Short mmCIF file of C-alpha atoms and ligand atoms in Angstrom, two decimals:
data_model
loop_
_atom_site.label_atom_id
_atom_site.label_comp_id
_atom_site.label_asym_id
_atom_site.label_seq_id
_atom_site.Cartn_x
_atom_site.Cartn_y
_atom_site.Cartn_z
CA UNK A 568 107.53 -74.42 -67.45
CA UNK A 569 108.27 -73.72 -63.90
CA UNK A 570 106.49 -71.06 -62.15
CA UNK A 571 108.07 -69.65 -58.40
CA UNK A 572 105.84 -67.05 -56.84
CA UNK A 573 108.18 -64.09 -55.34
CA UNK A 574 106.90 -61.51 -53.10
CA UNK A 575 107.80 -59.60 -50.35
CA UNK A 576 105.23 -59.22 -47.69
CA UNK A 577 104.88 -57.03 -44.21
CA UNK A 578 104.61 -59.19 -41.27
CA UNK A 579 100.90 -59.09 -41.61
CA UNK A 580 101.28 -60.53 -45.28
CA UNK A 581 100.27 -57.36 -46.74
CA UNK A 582 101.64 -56.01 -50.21
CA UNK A 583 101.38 -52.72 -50.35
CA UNK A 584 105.14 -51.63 -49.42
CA UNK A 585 105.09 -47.76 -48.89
CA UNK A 586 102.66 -48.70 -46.06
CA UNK A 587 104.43 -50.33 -44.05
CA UNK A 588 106.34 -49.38 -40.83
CA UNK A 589 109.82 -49.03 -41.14
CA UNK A 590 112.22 -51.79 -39.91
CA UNK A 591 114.13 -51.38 -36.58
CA UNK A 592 117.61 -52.20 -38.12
CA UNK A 593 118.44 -49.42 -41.22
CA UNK A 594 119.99 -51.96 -43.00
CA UNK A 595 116.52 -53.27 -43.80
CA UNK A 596 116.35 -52.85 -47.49
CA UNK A 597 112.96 -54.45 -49.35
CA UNK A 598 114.42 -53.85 -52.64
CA UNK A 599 118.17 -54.79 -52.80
CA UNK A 600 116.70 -58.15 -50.68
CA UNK A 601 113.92 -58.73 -53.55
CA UNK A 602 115.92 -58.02 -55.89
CA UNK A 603 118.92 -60.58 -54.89
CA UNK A 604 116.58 -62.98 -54.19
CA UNK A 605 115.14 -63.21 -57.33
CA UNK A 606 118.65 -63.19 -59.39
CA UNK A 607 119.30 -66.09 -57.72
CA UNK A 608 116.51 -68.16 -58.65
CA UNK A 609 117.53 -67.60 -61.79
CA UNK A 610 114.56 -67.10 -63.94
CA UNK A 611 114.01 -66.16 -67.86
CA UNK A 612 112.06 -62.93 -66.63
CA UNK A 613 108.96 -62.49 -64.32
CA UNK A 614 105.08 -61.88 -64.81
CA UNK A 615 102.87 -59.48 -63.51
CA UNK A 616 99.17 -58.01 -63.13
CA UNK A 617 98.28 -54.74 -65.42
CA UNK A 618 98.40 -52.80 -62.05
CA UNK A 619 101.84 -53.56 -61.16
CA UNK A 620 103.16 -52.80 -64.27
CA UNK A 621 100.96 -49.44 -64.22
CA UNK A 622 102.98 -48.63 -61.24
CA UNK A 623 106.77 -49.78 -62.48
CA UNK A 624 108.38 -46.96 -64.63
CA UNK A 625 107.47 -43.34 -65.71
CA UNK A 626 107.82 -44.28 -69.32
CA UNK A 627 104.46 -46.16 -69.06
CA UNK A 628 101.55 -44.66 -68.96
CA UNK A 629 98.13 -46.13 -68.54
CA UNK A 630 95.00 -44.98 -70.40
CA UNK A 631 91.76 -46.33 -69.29
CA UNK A 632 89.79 -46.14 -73.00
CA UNK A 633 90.41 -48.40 -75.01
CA UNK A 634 92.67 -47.40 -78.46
CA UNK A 635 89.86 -46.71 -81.18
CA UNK A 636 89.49 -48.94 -84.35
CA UNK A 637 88.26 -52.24 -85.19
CA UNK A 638 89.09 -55.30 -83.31
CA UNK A 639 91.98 -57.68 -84.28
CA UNK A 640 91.00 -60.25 -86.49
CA UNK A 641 93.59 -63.03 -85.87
CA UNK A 642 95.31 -64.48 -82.88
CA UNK A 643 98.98 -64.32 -82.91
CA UNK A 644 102.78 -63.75 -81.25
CA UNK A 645 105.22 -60.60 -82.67
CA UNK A 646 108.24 -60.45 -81.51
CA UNK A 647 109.91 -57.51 -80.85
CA UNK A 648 113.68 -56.81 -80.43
CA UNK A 649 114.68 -59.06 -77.22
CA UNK A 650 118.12 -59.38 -77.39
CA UNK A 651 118.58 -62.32 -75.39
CA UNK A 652 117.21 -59.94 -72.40
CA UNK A 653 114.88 -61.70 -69.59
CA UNK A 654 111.02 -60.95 -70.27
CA UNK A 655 109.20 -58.66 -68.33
CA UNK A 656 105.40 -60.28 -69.14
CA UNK A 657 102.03 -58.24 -68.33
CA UNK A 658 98.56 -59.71 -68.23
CA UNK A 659 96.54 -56.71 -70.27
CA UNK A 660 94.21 -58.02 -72.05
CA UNK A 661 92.47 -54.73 -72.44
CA UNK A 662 95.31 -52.85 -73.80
CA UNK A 663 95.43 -50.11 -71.65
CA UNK A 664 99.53 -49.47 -70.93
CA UNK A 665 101.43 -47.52 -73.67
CA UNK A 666 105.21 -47.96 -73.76
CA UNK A 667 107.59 -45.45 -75.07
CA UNK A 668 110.54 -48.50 -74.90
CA UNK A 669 110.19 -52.05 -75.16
CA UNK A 670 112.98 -52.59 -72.54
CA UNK A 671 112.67 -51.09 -68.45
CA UNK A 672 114.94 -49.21 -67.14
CA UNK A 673 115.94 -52.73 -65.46
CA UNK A 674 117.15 -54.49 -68.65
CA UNK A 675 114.27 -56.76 -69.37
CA UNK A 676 112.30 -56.76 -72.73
CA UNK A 677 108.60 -56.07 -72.66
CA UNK A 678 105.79 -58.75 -73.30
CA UNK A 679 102.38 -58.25 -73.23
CA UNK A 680 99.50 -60.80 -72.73
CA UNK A 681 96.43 -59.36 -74.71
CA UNK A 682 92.44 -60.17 -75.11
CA UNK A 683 91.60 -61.09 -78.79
CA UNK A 684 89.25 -57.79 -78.44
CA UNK A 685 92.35 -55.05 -78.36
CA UNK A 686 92.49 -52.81 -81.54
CA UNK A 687 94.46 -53.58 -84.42
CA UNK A 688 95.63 -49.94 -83.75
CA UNK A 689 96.53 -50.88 -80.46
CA UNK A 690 98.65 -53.57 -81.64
CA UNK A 691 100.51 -51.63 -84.00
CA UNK A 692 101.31 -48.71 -81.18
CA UNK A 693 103.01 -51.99 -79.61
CA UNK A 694 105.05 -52.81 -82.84
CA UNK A 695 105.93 -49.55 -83.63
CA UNK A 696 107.57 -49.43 -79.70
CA UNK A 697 109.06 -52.80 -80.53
CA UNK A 698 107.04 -54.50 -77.60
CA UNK A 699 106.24 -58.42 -77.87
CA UNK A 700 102.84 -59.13 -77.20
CA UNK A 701 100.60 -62.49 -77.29
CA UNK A 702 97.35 -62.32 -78.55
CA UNK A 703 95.01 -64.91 -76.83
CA UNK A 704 92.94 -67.43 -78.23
CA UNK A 705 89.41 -66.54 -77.05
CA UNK A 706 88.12 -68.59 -74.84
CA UNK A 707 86.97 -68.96 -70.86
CA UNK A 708 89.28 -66.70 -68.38
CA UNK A 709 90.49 -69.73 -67.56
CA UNK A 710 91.39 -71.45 -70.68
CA UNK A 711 92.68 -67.83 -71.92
CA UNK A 712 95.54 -67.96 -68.95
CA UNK A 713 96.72 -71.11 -70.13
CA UNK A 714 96.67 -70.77 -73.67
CA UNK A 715 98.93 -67.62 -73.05
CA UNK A 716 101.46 -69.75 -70.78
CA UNK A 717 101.41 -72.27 -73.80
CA UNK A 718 102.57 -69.67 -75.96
CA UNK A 719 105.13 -67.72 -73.62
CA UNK A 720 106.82 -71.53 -73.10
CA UNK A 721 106.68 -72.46 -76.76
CA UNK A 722 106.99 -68.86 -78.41
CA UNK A 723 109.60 -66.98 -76.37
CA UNK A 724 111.62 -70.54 -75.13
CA UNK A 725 110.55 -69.78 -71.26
CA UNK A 726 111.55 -72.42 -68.52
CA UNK A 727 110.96 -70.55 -65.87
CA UNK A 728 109.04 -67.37 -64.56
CA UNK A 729 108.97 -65.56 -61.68
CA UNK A 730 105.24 -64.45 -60.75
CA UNK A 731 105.77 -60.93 -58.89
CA UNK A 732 102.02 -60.22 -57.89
CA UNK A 733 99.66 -58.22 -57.62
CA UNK A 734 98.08 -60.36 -55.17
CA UNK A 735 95.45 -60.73 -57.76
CA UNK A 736 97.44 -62.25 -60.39
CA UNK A 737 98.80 -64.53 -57.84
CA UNK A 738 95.51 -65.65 -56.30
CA UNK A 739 94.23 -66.76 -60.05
CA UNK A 740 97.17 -68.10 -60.78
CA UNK A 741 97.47 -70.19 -56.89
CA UNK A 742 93.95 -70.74 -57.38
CA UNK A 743 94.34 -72.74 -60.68
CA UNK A 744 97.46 -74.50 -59.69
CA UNK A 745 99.68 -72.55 -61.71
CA UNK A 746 102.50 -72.33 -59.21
CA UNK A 747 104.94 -74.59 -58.46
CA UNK A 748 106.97 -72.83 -55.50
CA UNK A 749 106.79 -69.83 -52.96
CA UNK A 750 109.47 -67.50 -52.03
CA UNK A 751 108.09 -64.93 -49.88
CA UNK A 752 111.11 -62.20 -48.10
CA UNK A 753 109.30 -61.08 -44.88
CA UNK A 754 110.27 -57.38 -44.19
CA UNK A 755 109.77 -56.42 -40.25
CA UNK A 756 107.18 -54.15 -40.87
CA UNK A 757 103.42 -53.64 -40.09
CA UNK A 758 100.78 -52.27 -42.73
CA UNK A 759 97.86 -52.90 -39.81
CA UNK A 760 94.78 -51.47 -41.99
CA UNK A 761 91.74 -53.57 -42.30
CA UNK A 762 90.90 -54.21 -45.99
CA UNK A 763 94.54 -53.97 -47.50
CA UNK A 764 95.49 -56.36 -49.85
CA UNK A 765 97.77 -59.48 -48.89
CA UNK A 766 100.32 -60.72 -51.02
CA UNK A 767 97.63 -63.80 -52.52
CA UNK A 768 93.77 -62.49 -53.24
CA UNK A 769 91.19 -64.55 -54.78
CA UNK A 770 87.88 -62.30 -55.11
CA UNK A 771 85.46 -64.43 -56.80
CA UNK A 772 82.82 -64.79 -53.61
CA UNK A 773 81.53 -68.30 -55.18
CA UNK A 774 84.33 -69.84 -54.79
CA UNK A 775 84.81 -70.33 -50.60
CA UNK A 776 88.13 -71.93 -50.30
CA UNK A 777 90.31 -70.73 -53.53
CA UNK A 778 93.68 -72.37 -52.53
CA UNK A 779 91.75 -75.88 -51.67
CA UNK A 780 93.66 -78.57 -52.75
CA UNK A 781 97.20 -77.03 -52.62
CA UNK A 782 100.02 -77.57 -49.38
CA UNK A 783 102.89 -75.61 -48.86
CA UNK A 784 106.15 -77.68 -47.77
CA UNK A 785 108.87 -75.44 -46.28
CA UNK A 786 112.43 -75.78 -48.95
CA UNK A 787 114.23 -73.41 -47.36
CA UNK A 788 114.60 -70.19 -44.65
CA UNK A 789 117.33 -67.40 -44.81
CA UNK A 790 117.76 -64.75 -42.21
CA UNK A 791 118.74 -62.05 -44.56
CA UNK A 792 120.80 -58.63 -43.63
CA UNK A 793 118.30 -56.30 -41.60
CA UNK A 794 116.12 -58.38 -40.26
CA UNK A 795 114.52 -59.87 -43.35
CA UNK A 796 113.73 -63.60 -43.27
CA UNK A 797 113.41 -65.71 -46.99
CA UNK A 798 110.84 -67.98 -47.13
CA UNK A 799 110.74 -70.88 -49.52
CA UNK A 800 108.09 -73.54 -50.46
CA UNK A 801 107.06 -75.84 -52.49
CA UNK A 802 103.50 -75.82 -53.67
CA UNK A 803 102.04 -79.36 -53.30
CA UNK A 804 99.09 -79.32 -56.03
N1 LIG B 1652 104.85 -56.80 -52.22
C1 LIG B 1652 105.18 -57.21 -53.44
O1 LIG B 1652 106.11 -58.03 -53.61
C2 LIG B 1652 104.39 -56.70 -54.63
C3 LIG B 1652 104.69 -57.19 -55.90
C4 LIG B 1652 103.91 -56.73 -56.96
C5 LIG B 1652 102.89 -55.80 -56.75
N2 LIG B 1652 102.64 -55.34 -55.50
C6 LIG B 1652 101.54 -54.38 -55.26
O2 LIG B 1652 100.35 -54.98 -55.71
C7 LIG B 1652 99.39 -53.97 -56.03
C8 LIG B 1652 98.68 -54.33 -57.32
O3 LIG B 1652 98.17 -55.64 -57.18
P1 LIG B 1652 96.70 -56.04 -57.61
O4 LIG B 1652 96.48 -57.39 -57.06
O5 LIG B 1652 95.76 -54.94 -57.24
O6 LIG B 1652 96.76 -56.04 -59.20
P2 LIG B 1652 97.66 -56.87 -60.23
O7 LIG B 1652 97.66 -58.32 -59.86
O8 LIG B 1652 98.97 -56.19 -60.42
O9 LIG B 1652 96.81 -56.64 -61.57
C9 LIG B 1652 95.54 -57.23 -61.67
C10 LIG B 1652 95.06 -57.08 -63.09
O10 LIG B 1652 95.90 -57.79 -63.98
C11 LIG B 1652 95.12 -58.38 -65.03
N3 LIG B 1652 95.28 -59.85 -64.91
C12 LIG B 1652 95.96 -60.52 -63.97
N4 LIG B 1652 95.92 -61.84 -64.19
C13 LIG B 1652 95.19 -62.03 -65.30
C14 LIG B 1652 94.78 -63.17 -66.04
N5 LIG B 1652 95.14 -64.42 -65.70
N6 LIG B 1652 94.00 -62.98 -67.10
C15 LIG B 1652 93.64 -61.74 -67.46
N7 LIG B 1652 94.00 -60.62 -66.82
C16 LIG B 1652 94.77 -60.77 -65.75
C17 LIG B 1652 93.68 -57.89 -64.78
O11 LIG B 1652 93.61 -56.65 -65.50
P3 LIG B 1652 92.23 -56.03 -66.06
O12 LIG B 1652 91.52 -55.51 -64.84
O13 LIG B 1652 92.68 -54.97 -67.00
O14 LIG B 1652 91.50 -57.15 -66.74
C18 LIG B 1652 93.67 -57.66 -63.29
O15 LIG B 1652 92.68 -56.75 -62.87
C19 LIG B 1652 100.17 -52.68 -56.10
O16 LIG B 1652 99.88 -51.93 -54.95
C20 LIG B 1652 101.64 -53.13 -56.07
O17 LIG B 1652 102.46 -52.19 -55.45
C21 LIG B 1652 103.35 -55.79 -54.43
#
């Protein structure tokens, strides 16, 4: 399974969009660019970091507590009601976002990554919604990641993902040499605050150089409308 990294980023390779300052040229637009950009690398859907998906529609809500009950007792895949549509795939291993739809408002169907410790309540909320979810072997963070990639190739036929952030997400998955290319879409804007995320974070303080090991060869550059520029790499692992 391929994975391509695709992010947009402020000049100062931050993340957090509604920060930044706005482009000189108003046909600057961050989301029509992303958005073309990623149709035409032509993935089977994208993956993303419980806190981007917290942030992505209305009709999900997050709840911090765990559901109540007793802890699943097997490790497995449901499928819900795809429909042929791309995957939208969440690392949540807590269980902590509640869907009232197993599609988004953007047309792809729902899968979420969970820890072996959710509640077997929790899991049926998730049926009952018609939302896919993997249950992961238990295991060592590590080891957990990849068994859920196993499964997302081999269970839902994946070939290739697009991995949309949070910079966390990313930085695990950069860090364990997950990723097989970069496109990053640089949007003239500043974000300038000391301490805001970048679009790759790595916070584990024992480890001093996370992306050791990896080099970036340039594939490709596009001046897009607006002043956005499309950056592509390959990740040399
Ligand atoms: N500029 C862009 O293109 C772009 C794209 C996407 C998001 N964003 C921005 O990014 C920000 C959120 O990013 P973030 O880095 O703070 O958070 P994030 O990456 O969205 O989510 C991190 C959380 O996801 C779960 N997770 C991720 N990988 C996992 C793994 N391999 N195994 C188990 N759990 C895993 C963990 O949840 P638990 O803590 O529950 O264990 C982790 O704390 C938002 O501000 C959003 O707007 C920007």
């Amino acid at each position: 399974m391929q994975i391509t990294c695709h992010m947009i980023s402020s000049v100062d390779g931050r993340q957090v969009a509604s920060r930044w300052t706005r482009a000189a040229d108003p046909a600057a637009d961050m989301h029509k660019a992303y958005a073309e950009a990623a149709a035409k690398l032509g993935a089977d859907g994208w993956i993303v970091g419980r806190k981007t998906m917290a942030e992505f529609a209305g009709d999900i809500v997050e709840v911090r507590e765990p559901v109540e009950g007793h802890p699943t007792s097997f490790v497995s895949t449901f499928f819900g009601n795809r429909e042929d549509r791309p995957l939208a795939i969440v690392f949540d291993t807590h269980g902590t976002l509640h869907y009232k739809s197993n599609t988004l408002p953007t047309g792809e169907h729902i899968v979420a990554i969970l820890g072996s410790h959710v509640t077997r309540a929790y899991q049926k909320e998730l049926e009952q919604a018609g939302v896919s979810y993997i249950v992961r072997t238990p295991g060592k963070p590590e080891e957990e990641t990849l068994d859920a990639l196993k499964h997302i190739e081999k269970d839902f036929g994946v070939k290739h993902l697009l991995l949309e952030g949070g910079g966390h997400t990313n930085g695990t998955f950069l860090h364990m040499k997950l990723v097989d290319s970069m496109s990053v879409i640089v949007y003239p804007g500043l974000d300038g605050r000391a301490g805001i995320p970048s679009i790759v974070e790595f916070e584990d303080n024992a480890v001093e150089n996370p992306m050791d090991g990896l080099t970036l060869e340039l594939t490709d550059c596009e001046k897009l409308e607006g002043g956005l520029v499309w950056l592509r790499y390959a990740v040399n692992r």
